[in-house]
Coordinates of C-alpha atoms and ligand atoms in Angstrom, one line a residue:
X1 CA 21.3 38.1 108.8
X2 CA 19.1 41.1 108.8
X3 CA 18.8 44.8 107.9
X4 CA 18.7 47.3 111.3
X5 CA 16.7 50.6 110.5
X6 CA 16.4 53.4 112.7
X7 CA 13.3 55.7 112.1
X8 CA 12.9 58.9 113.7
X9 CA 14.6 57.3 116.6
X10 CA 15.0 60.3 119.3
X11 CA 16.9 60.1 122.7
X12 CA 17.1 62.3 125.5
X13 CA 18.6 61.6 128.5
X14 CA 16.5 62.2 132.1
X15 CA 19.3 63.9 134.0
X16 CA 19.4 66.8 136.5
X17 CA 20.2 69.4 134.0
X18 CA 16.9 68.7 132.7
X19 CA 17.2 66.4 129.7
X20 CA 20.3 66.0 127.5
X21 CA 19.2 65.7 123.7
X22 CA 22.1 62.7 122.5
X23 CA 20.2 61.6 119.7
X24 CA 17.3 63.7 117.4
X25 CA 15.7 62.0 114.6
X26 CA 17.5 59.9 113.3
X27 CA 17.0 57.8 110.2
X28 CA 19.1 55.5 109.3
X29 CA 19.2 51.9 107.6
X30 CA 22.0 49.3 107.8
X31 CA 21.3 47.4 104.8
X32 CA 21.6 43.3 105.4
X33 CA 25.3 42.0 105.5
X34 CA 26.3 46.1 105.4
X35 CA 29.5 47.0 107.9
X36 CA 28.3 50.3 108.3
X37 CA 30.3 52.4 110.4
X38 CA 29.2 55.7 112.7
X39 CA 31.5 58.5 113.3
X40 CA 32.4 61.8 114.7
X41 CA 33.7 64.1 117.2
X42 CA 33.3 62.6 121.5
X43 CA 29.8 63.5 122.5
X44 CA 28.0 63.4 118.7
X45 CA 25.8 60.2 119.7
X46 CA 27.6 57.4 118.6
X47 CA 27.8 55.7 121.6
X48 CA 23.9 56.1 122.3
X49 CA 22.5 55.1 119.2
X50 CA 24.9 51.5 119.3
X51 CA 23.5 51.2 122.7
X52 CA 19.8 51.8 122.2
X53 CA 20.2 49.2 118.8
X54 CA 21.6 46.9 121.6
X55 CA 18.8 47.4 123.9
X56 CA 21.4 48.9 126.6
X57 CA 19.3 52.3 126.3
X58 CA 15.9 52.8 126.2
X59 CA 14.6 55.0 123.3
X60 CA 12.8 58.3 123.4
X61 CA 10.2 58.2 120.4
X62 CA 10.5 56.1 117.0
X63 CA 11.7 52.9 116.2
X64 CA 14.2 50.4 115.9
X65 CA 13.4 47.3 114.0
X66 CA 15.6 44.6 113.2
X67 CA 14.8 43.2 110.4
X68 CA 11.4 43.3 110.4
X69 CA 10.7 43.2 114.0
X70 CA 10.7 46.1 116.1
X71 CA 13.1 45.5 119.0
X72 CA 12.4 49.2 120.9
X73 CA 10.9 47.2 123.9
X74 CA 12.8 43.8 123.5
X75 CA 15.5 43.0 126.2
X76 CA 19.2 42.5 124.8
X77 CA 19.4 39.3 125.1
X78 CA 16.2 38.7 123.1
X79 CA 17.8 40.4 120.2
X80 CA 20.3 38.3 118.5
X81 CA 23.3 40.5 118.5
X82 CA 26.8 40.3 120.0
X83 CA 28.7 43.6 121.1
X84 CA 31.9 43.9 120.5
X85 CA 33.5 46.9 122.7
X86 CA 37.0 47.7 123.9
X87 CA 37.7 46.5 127.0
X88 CA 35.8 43.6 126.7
X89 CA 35.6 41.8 129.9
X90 CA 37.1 37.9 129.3
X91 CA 36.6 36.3 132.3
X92 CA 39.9 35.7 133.7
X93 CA 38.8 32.5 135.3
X94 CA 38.1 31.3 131.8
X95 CA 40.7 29.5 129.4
X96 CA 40.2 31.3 126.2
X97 CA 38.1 28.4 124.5
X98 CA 35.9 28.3 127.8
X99 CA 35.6 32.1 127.2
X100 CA 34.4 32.2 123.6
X101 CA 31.9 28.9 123.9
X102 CA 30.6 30.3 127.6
X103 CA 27.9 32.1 125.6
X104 CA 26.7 29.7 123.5
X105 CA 26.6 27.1 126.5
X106 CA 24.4 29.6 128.5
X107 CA 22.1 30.7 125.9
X108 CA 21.9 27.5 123.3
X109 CA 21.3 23.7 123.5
X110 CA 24.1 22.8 121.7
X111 CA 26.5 19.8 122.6
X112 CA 29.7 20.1 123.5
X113 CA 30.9 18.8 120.5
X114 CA 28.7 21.5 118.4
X115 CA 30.4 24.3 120.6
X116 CA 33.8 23.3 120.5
X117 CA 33.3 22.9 116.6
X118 CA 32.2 26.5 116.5
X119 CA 34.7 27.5 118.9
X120 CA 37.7 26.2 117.1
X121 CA 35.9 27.6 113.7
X122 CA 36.1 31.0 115.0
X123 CA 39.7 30.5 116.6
X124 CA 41.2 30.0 113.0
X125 CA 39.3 32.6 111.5
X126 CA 40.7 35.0 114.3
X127 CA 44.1 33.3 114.2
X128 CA 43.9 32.2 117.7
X129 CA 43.7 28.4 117.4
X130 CA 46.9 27.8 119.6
X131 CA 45.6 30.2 122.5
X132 CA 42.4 28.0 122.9
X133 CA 43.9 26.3 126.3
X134 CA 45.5 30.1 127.9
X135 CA 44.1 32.1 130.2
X136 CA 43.4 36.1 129.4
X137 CA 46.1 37.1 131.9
X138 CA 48.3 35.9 129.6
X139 CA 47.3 37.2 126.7
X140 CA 48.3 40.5 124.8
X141 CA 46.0 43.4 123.9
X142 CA 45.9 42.7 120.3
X143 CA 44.9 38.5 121.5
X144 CA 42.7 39.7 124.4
X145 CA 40.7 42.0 121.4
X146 CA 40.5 38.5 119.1
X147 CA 39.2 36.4 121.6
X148 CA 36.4 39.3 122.1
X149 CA 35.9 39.5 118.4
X150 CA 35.5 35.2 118.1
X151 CA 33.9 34.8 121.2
X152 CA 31.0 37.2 119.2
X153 CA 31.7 35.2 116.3
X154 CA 30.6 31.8 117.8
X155 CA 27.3 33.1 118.4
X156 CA 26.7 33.6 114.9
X157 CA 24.4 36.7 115.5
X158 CA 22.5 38.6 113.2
X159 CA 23.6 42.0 114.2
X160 CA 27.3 42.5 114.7
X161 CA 27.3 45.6 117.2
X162 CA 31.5 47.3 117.5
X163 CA 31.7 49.7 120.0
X164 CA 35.4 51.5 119.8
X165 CA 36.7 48.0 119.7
X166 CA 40.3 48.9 118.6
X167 CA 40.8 51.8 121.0
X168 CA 43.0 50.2 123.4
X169 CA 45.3 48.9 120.8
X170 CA 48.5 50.7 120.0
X171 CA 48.5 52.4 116.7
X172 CA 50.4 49.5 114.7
X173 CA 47.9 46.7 115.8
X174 CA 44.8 48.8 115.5
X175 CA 45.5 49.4 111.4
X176 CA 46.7 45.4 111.8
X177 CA 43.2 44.6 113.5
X178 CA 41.5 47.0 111.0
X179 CA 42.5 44.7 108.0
X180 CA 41.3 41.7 109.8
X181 CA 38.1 42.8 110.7
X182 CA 37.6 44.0 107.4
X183 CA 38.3 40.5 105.8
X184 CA 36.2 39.0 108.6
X185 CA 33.3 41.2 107.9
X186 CA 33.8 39.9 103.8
X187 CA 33.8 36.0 105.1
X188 CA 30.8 36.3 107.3
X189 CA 28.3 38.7 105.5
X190 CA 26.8 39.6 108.9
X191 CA 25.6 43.1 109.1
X192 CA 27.2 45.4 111.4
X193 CA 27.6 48.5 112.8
X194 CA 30.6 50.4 114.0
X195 CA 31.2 53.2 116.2
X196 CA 34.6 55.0 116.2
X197 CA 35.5 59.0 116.3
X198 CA 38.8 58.0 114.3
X199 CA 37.8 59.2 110.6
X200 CA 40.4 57.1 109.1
X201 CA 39.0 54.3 110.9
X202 CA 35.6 54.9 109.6
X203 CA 37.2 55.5 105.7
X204 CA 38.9 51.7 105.7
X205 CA 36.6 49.8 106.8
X206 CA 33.3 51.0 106.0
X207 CA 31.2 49.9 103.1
X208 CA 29.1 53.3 104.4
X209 CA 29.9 55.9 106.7
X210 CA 26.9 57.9 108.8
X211 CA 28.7 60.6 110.0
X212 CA 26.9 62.3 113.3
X213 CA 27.7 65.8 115.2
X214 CA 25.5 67.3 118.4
X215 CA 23.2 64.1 117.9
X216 CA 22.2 64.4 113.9
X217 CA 23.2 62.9 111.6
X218 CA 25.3 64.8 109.0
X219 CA 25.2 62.8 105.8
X220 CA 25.4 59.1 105.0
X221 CA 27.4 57.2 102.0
X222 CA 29.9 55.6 101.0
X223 CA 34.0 56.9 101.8
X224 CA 34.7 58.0 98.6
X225 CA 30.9 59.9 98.5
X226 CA 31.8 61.2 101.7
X227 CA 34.8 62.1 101.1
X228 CA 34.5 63.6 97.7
X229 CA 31.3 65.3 97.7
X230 CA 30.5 66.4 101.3
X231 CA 27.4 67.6 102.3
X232 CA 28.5 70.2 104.5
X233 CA 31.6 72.5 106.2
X234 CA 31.4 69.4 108.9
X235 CA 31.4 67.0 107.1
X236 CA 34.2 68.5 104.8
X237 CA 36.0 69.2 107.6
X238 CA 35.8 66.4 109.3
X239 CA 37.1 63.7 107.1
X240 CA 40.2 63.8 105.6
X241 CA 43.9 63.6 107.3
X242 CA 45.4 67.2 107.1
X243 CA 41.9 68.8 107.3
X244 CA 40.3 70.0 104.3
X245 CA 41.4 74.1 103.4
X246 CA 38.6 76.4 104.3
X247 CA 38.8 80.0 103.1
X248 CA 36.1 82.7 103.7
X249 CA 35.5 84.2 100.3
X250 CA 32.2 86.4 98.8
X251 CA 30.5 85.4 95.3
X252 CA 30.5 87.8 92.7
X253 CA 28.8 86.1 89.6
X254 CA 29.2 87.8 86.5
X255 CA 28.6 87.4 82.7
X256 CA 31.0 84.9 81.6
X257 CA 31.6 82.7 85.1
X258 CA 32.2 84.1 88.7
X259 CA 35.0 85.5 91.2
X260 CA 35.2 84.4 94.4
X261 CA 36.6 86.8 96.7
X262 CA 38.8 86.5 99.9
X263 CA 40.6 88.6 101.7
X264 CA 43.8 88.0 99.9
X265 CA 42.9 86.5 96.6
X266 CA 40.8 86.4 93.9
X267 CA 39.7 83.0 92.1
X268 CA 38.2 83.3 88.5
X269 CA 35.4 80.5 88.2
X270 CA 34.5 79.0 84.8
X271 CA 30.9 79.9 83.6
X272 CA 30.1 75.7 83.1
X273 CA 31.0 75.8 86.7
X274 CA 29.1 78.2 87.8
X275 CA 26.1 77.2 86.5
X276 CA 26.1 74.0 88.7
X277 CA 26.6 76.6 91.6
X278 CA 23.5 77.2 93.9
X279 CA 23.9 80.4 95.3
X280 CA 23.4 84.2 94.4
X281 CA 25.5 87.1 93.6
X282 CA 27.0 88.7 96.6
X283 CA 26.8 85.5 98.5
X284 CA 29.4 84.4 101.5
X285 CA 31.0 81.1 100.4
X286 CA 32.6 78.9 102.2
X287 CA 35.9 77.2 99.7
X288 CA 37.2 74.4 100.5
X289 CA 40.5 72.0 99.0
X290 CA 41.7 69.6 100.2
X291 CA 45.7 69.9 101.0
X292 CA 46.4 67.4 98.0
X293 CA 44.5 69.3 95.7
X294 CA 46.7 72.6 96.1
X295 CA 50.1 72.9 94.0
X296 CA 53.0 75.0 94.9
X297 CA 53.1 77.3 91.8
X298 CA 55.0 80.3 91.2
X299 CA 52.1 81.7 88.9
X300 CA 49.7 80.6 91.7
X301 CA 46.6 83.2 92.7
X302 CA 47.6 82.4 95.9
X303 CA 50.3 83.8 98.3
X304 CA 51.1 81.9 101.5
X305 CA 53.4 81.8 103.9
X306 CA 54.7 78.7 105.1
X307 CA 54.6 78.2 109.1
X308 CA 55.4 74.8 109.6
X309 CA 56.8 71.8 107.4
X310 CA 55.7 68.5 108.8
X311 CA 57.7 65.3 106.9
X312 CA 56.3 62.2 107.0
X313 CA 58.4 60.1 104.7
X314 CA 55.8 59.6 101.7
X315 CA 55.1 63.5 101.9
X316 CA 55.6 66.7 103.0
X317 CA 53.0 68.6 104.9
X318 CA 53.2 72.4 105.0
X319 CA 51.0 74.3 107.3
X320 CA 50.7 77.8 106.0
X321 CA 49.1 81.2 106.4
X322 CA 46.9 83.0 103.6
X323 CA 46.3 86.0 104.6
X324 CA 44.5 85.5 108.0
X325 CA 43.6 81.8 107.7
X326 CA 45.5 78.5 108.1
X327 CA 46.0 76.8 104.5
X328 CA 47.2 72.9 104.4
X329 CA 49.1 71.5 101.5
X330 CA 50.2 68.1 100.7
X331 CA 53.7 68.1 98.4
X332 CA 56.1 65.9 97.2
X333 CA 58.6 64.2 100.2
X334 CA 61.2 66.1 97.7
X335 CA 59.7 69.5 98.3
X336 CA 61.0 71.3 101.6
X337 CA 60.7 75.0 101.7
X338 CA 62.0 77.5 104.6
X339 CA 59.8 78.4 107.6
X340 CA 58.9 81.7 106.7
X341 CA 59.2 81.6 102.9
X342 CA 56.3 82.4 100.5
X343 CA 55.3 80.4 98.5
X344 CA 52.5 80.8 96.4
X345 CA 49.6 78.6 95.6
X346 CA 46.9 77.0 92.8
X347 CA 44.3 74.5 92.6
X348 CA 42.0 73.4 90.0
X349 CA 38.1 74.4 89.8
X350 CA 37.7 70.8 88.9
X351 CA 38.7 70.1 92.6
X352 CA 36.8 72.5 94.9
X353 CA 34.6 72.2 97.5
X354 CA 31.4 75.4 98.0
X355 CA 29.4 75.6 100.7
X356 CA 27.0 79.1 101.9
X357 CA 29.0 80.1 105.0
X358 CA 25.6 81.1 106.8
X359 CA 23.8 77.3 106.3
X360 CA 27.2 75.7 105.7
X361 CA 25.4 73.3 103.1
X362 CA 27.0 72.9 99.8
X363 CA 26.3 74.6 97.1
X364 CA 28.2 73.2 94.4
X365 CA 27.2 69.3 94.2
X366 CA 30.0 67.2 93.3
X367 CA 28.6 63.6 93.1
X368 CA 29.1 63.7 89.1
X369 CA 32.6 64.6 88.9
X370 CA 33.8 62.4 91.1
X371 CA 31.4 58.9 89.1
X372 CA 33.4 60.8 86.0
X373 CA 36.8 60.7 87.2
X374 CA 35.7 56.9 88.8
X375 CA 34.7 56.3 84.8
X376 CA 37.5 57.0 83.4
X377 CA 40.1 54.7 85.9
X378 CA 38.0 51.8 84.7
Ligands
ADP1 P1 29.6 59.7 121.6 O1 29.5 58.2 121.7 O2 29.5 60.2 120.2 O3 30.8 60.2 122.3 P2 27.3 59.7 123.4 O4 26.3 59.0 122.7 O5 28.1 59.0 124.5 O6 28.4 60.4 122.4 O7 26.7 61.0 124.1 C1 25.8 61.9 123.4 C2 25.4 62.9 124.4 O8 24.6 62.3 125.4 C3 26.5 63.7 125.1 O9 26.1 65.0 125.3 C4 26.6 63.0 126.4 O10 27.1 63.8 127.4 C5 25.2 62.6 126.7 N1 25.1 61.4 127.5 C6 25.6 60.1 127.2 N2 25.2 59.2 128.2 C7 24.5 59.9 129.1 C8 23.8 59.5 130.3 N3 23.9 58.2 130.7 N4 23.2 60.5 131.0 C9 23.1 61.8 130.6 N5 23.7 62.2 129.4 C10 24.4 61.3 128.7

């Protein structure tokens, strides 16, 4: 087991364009036995900074140490980790057993008897003990992706490296797979680090999420920090399934709270709020709520119109217009208005979201509210 820490790690790619910045200093520590997972949008870096951990990429400028050792000039296979990715090459030659113990055989001096012992260890921890003797062809997507994941297993490495492993998987499996890594991970103990772009991914298995965009990293934390008090429109933006509500609004701060202003409506702003607010009169905001924070309320501030009405069973979606801008909300399954109708709209100060439109940092920090609320489930 170890810790992995990036420092001011920096990668640009020599290409004919002239250099491709994929990664800029980046800091970032995987604590030991973390399952840390990275994600965002296709191109954000992911990919690059799980392949220059493996030793797959060379590295720009800064370091990468595992554990205390920096690894920036070590080859892969002199740095005790095992890559999971997701369409991992079994060799089809291989029975499945032969598969998972072919590493150990090449790289260890263990007896046969030690291998198989690990083997068949890792085969009942993946639920794969009576596919030992099969060959990949036979195997489903979902087996072929547990054989990958023991095979890495069996080499008992001290860096777990996923890279999109559940990809390939149809959407049933993947959340099935999800699970099982997850309980996996909370056997083992061995650090890891995950790449996906799938947010809701990221949210259920993580212990932290680093979220990355053009090559920085956004913000770092756990889901519910990153999900309840996000460091920025991105980030905001980013996680959460419908998307967060974003509304354009101006900051007028006066003598017992604040308005803020959109084209539309007006939102009154308590003065104990405002005081935690860091930004001036006359200020563009950014709001944001999330769709299950907004009520359909006929003495709502807000008037909407509602455009679509998505059902999914557990809830209704309704995608709506305020004014010029697209507005989310999450209602009961028992609510269903009318395409067209208006409906209007409220939402607590206790459950926004303020970030300056210009920086798109927040402005209103929200990391107490949400240990509060955590306080008082307990
Ligand atoms: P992600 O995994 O988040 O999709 P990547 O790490 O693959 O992102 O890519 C980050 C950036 O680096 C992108 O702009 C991508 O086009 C560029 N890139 C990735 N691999 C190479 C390469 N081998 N040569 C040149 N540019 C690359």
């Amino acid at each position: 087991m170890a810790k992995v820490t990036f420092e001011d790690v920096l990668k640009i790619y020599d290409d004919n364009s002239g250099g491709t910045l994929a990664v800029k200093d980046l800091n970032l520590d995987v604590k030991d036995g973390e399952f840390l997972v990275v994600v965002g949008p296709s191109g954000s870096g992911k990919s690059t900074t799980l392949r220059m951990l493996a030793g797959l990429e060379s590295i720009t400028d800064g370091e990468i140490r595992i554990g205390e050792e920096v690894v920036n000039e070590s080859p892969p296979r002199k740095r005790d980790i095992a890559l999971v990715f997701q369409s991992n090459a079994l060799y089809p030659h291989k029975t499945v057993r032969g598969n998972m113990g072919y590493g150990l055989r090449l790289r260890t001096s263990l007896s046969d008897e030690e291998i198989n012992e690990r083997v068949e260890e890792a085969a009942e921890m993946m639920g794969i003990e009576e596919l030992l003797d099969k060959k990949p062809a036979s195997l489903s997507g979902g087996q072929q992706q547990r054989v990958a994941t023991g095979r890495a297993i069996v080499r008992e490495p001290a860096v777990f490296l996923f890279d999109e492993p559940l990809s390939d998987l149809d959407a049933n499996l993947r959340k099935h797979m999800r699970t099982e890594l997850a309980r996996i991970h909370s056997e083992l103990e061995i650090t890891s680090l995950y790449v996906t772009h799938d947010q809701e991914e990221a949210m259920t298995l993580a212990d932290r999420i680093a979220i990355m965009n053009h090559g920085e990293l956004q913000q770092v934390g756990r889901p519910t920090d990153v999900y309840h008090n996000p460091a920025n429109v991105f980030v905001a933006d980013f996680i959460g399934s419908p998307n967060i509500n974003l509304f354009d609004v101006e900051y007028d701060r006066h003598s017992s709270g604040a308005t803020l202003r959109s084209e539309s409506f007006t939102y009154e702003l308590s003065e104990g709020l405002t005081q935690s607010i860091t930004a001036e009169d006359g200020d563009a905001l950014t709001l944001g709520v999330r769709p299950e924070n907004i009520e359909v309320d006929p003495d709502g501030e807000i008037e909407s119109t509602v455009e679509v009405v998505e059902t999914v069973g557990s809830d209704n979606f309704l995608y709506v217009r305020v004014a010029g801008q697209e507005g989310r909300v999450r209602t009961a399954s028992t609510l269903i208005p009318n395409e067209g109708e208006t409906l209007r709209l409220s939402f607590d100060e206790d459950d926004i979201y303020l970030f300056d439109s210009e920086t798109e940092e927040r402005v209103l920090d929200r990391s107490e509210r949400y240990e509060e609320r955590r306080e008082l489930l307990h």
